[in-house]
Structures are given as C-alpha cells and as structure tokens.
PDB file of C-alpha atoms in Angstrom:
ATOM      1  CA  UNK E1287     130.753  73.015  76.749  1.00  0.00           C
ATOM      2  CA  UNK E1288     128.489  74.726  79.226  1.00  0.00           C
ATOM      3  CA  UNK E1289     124.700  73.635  79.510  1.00  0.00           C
ATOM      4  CA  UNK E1290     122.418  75.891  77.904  1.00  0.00           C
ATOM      5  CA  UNK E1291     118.667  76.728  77.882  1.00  0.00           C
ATOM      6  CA  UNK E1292     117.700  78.171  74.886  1.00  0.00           C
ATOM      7  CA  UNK E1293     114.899  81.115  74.271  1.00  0.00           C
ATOM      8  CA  UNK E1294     113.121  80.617  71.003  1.00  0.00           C
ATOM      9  CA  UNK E1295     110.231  82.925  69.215  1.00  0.00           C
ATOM     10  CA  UNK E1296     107.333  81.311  69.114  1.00  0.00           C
ATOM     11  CA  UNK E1297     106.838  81.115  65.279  1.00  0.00           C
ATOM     12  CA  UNK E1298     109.935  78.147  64.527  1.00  0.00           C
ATOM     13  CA  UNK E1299     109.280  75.916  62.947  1.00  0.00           C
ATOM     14  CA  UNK E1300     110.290  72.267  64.390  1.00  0.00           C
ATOM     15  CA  UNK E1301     112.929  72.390  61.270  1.00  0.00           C
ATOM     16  CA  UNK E1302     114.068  75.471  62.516  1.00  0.00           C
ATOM     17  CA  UNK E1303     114.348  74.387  66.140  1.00  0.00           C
ATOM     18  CA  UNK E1304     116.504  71.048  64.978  1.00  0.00           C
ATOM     19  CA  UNK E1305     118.658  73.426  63.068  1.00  0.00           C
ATOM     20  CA  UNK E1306     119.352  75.454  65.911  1.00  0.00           C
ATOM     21  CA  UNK E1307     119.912  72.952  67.809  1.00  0.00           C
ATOM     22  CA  UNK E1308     122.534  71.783  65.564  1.00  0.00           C
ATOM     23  CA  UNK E1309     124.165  75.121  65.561  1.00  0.00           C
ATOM     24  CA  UNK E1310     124.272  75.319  69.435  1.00  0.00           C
ATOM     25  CA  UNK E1311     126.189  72.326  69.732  1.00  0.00           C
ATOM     26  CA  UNK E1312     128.347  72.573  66.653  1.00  0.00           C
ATOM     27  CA  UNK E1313     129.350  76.063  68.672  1.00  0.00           C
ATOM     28  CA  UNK E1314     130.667  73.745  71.675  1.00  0.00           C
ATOM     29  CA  UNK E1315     126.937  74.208  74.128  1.00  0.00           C
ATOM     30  CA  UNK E1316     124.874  71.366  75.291  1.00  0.00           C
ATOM     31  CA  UNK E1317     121.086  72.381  74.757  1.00  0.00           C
ATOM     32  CA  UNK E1318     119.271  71.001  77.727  1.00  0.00           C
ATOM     33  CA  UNK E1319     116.017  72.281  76.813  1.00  0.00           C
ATOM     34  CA  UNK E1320     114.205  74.718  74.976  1.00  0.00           C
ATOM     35  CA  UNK E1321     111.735  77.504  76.092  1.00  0.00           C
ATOM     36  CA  UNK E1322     109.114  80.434  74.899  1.00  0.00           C
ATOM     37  CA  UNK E1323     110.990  83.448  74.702  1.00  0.00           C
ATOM     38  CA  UNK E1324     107.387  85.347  76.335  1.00  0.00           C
ATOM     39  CA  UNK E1325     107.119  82.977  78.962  1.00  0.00           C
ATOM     40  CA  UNK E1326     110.999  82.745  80.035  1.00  0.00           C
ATOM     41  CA  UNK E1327     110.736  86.515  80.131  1.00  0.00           C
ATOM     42  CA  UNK E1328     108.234  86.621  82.209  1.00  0.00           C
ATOM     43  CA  UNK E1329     108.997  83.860  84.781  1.00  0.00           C
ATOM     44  CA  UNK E1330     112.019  85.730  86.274  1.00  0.00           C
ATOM     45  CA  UNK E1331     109.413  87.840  88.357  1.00  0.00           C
ATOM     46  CA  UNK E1332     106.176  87.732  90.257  1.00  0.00           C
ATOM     47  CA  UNK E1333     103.589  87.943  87.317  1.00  0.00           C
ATOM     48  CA  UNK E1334      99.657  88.434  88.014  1.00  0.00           C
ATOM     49  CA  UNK E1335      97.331  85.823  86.705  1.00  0.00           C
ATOM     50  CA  UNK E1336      97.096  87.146  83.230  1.00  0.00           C
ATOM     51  CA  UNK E1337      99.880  88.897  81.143  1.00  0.00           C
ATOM     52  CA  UNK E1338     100.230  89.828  77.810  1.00  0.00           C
ATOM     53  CA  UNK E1339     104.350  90.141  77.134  1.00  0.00           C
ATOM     54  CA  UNK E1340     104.761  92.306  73.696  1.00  0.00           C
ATOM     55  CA  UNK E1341     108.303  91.456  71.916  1.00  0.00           C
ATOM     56  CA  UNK E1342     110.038  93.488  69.239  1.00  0.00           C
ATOM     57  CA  UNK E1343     112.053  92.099  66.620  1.00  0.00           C
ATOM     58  CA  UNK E1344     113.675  93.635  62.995  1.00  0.00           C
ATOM     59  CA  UNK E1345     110.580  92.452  61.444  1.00  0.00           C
ATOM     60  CA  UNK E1346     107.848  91.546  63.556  1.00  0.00           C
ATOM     61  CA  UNK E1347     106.717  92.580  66.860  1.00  0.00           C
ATOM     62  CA  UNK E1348     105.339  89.331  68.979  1.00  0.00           C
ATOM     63  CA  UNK E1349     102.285  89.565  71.665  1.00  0.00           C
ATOM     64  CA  UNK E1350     102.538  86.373  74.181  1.00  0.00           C
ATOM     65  CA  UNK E1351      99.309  85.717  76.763  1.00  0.00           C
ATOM     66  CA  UNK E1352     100.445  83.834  79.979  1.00  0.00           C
ATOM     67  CA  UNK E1353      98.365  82.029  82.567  1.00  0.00           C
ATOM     68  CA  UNK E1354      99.949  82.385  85.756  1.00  0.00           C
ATOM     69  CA  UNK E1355      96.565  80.881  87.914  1.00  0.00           C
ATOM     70  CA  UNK E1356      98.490  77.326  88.177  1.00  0.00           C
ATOM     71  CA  UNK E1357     102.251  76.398  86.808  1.00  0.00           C
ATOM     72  CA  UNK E1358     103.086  79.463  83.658  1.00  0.00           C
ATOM     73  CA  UNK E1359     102.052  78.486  80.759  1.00  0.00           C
ATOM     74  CA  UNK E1360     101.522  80.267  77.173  1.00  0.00           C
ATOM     75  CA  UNK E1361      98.165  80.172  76.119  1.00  0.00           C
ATOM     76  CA  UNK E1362      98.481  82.150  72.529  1.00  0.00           C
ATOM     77  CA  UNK E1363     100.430  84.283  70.797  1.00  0.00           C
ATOM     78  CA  UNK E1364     100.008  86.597  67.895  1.00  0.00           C
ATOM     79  CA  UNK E1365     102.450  87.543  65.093  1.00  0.00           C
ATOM     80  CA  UNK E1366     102.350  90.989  63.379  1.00  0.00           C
ATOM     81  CA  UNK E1367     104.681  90.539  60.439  1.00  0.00           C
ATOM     82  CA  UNK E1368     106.405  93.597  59.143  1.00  0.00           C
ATOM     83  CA  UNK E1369     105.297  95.814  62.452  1.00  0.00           C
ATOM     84  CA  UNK E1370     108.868  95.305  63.897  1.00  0.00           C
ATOM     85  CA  UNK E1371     111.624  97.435  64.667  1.00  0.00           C
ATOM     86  CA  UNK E1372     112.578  98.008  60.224  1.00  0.00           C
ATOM     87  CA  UNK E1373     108.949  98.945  59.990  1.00  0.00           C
ATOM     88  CA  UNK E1374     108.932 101.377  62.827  1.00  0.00           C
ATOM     89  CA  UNK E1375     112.462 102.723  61.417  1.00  0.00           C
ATOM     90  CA  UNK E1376     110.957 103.294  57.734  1.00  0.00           C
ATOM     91  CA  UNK E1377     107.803 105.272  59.221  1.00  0.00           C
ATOM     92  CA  UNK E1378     110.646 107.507  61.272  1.00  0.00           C
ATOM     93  CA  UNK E1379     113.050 108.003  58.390  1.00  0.00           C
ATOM     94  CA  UNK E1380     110.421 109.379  56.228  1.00  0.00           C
ATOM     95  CA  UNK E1381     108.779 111.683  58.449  1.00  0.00           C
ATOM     96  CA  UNK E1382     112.484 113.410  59.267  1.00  0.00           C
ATOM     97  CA  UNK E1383     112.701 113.730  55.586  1.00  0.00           C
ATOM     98  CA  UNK E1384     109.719 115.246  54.611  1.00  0.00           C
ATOM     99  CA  UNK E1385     110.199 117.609  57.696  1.00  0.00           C
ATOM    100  CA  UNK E1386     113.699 118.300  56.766  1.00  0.00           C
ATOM    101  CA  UNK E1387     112.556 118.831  52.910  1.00  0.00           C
ATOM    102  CA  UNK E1388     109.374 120.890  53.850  1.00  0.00           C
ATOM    103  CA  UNK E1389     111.878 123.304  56.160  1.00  0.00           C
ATOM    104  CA  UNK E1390     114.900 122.850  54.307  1.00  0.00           C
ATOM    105  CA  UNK E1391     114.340 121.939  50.924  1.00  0.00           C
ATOM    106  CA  UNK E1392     117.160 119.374  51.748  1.00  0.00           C
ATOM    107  CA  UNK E1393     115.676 115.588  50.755  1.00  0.00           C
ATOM    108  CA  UNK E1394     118.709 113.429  53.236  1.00  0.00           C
ATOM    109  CA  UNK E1395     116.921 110.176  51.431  1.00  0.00           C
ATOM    110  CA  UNK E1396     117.804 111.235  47.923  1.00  0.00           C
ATOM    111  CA  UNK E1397     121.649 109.898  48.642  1.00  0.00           C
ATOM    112  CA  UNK E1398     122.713 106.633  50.197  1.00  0.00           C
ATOM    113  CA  UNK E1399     125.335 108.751  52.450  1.00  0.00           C
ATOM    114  CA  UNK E1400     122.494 111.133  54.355  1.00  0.00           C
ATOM    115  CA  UNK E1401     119.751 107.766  54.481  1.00  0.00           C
ATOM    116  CA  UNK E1402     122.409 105.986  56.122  1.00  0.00           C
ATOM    117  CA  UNK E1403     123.508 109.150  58.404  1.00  0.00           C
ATOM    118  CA  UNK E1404     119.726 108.924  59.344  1.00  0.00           C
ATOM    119  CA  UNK E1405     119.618 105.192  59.921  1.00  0.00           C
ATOM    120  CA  UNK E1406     122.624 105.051  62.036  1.00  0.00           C
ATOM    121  CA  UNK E1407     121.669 108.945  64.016  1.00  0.00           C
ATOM    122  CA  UNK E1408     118.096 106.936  65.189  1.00  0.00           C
ATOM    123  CA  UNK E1409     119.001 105.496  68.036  1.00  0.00           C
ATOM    124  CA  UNK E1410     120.647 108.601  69.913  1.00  0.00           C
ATOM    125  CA  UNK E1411     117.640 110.589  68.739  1.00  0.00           C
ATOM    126  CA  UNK E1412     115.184 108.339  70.167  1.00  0.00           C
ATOM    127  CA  UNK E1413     117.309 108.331  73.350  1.00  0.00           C
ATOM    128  CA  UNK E1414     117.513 112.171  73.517  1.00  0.00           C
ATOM    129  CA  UNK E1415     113.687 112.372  73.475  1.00  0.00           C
ATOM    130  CA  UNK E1416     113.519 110.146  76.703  1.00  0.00           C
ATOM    131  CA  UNK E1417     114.675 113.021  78.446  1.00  0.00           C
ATOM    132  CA  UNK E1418     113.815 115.943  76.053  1.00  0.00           C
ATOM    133  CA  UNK E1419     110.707 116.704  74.235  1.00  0.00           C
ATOM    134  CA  UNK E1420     112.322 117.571  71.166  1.00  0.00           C
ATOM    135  CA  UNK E1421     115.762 116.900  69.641  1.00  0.00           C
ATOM    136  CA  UNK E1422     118.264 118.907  67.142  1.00  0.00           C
ATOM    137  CA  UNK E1423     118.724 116.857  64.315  1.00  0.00           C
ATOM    138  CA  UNK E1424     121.641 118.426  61.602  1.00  0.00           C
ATOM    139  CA  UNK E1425     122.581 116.813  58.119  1.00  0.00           C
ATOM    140  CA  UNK E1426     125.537 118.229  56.118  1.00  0.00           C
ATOM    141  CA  UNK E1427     125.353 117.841  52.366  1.00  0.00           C
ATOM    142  CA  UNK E1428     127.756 119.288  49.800  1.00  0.00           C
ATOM    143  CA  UNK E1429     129.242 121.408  52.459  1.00  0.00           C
ATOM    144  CA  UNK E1430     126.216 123.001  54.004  1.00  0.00           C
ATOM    145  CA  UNK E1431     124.396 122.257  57.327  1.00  0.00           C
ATOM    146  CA  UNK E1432     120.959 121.678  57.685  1.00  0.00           C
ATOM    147  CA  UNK E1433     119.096 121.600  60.920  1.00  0.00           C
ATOM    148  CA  UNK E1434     115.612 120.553  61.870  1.00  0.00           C
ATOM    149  CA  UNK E1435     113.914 120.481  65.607  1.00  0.00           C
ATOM    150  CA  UNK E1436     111.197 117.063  65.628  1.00  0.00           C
ATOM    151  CA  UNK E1437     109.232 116.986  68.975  1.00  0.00           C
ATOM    152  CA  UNK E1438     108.392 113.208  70.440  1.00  0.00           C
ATOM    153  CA  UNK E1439     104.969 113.871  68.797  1.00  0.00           C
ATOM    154  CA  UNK E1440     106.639 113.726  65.585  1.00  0.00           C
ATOM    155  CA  UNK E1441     108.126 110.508  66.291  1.00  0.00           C
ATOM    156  CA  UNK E1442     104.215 109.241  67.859  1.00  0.00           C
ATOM    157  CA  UNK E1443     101.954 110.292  64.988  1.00  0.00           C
ATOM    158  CA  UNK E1444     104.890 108.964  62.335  1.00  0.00           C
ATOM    159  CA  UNK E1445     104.822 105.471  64.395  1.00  0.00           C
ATOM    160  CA  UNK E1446     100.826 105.671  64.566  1.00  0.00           C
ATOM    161  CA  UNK E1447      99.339 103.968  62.083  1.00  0.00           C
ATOM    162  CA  UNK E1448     102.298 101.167  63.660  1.00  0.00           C
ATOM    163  CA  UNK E1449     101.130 101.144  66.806  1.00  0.00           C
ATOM    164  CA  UNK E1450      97.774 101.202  66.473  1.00  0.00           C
ATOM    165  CA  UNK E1451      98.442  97.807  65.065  1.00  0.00           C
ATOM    166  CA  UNK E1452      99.900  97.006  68.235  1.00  0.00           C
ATOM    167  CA  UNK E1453      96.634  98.071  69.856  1.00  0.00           C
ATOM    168  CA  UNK E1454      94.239  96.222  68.547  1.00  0.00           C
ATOM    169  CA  UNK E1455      96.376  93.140  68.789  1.00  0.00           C
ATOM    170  CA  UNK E1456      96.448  93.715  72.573  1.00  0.00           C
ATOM    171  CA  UNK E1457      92.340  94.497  72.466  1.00  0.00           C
ATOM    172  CA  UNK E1458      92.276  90.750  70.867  1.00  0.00           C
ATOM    173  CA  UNK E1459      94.148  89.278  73.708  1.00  0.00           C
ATOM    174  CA  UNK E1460      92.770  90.879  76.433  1.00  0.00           C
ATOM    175  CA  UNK E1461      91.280  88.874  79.066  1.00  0.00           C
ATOM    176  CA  UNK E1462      87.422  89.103  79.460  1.00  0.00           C
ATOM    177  CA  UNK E1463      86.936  91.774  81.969  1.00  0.00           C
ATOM    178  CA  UNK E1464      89.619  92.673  84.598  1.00  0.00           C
ATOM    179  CA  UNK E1465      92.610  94.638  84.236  1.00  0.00           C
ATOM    180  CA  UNK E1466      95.147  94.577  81.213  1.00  0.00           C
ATOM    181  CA  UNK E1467      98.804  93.515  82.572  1.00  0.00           C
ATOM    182  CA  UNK E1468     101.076  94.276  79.851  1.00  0.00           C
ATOM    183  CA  UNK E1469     104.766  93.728  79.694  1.00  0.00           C
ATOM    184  CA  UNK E1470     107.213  94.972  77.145  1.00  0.00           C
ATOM    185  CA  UNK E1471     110.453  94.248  75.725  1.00  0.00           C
ATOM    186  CA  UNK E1472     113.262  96.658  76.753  1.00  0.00           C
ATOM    187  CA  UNK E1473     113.345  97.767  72.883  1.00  0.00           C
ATOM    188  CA  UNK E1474     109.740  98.740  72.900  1.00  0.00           C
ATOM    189  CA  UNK E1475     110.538 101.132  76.027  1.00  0.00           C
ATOM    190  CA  UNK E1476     112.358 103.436  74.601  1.00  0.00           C
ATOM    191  CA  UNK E1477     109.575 104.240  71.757  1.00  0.00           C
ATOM    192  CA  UNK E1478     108.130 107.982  71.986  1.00  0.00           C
ATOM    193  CA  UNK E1479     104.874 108.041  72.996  1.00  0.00           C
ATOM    194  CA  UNK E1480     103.871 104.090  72.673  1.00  0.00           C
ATOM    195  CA  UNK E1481     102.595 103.989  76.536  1.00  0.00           C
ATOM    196  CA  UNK E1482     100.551 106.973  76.159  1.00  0.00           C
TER     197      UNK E1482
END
C-alpha cells in the first residue's frame, strides 16, 4: 500500500493514535509518521512568526498557536468542547424556528420531517448568504407553504453567544503585543458574520 502521513487532532489519546494506526494499515497504508493537524495545515505556506490556526469539527472547534521564529512547532492548543459545527447547527435551527413560528405560526421542529428539511436545507442557506444578505427559506407542511426571509445578521446574533466563545479563546492565545495572525479552517469560512 501507498505511504501515508497521517493528520491527527491534537486531543488523541496515545490509545487512540495506536488504534488508528491499526486501522490505517489493516486498510492496506503504511503510516510513516504522524503529524498535528494545526501545524500540517499551516506548513504548506509562508506563515509569520506567530499563528493561531482555528479548526472546526462536529463537536468541538480547536485553536492551535505555532512558532514559526525557528523550525514550526505547536506551542499550545485549546479545546472548546461542544462549540463545533452540531453546536453552531442547534443555535441556527432554533432561531429559523422561532422566526418561522413568530411570522408563521408554523413550528418546522415540532415534526422529525421539517427538523430534518432544516438540517439538510443549512448548508445551501449558509452558502446563499455568501453572496446575498438575506435568503428565502420555504417549508411545506400538510400541504401549505410557508416562507420566511433571515438576513446574515440572523444567522450572527443566533451563532453569538458561539462565537464569542471563540473570541475569548483567541484573546487567551494571543501573543503579548504585536499583531494577531489568525488562520481558519475552510468550514469556519463560510460562517455569516464570524470575521466581522
């Protein structure tokens, strides 16, 4: 099998590492190494001295400082459990249904059908309002349509109290004085309103 390097989070465990390990090679790979998933991200371009590389995952989001003054090392990370992408998606669904209820008097969470119409609609909606400031979203239910406009500020103040989180985790890390280089996983770009 082909020779692999292998991207890990930096919470495994060294049980967890064997045990992928295991895996890869049951699957036919050779593992030839193992590296930080922050800092192998980061070493494919030039990277200032100091970066902080933020990482969403389903259930945790990841913040990873670098040293780039000699060779790239990690020098900490931090791990905000249950401020990953499920949390974010919770926040979101509940703010389109108390919009749609408050203009509507439709609740799409009260069946399994419409909550999983929402959950799988997310990801074009949060692509529409890369381009748009709002988005159309429409729910049928017992053969009647429902419409609602939400505005990328909907989507921000729902995902506040989230990213605030996010924040303050990045005020920790910050280097004393100096600029703050931040990098961000390509799932955390397409979040309304999180550079602002």
């Amino acid at each position: 099998g082909p020779d692999v390097l292998i991207a890990t989070p930096p919470w495994y465990s060294r049980e967890q590492l064997a045990l992928l390990l295991g895996v890869a090679q049951e699957a036919g790979l050779r593992p030839v190494g193992l590296v930080d998933a922050g800092l192998a991200s980061a070493s494919l371009e030039p990277a200032p001295e100091s970066v902080l590389q933020l990482e969403l995952s389903l259930h945790r989001a990841t913040l990873t400082a670098l040293d780039h003054s000699g060779d790239l090392r990690r020098t900490r990370f931090e791990i905000l459990q249950q401020h990953g992408w499920l949390a974010l998606q919770q926040a979101w669904l509940e703010m389109i249904s108390s919009v749609f209820v408050r203009k509507t008097r439709f609740d799409p969470l009260h069946q399994a059908a419409t909550e999983q119409q929402l959950c799988d609609g997310l990801p074009a909606w949060l692509a529409a309002l890369r381009a748009d400031d709002a988005v159309v979203v429409e729910m049928e239910s017992g053969g009647t349509m429902h419409t609602v406009e939400l505005t990328a500020v909907d989507f921000m103040q729902a995902a506040s109290p989230i990213y605030d989180e996010y924040v303050r985790a990045l005020q920790r890390a910050r280097p004393g004085g100096g600029p703050l280089h931040l990098r961000l996983s390509q799932r955390f770009s397409s979040l309304p309103g999180l550079d602002e």
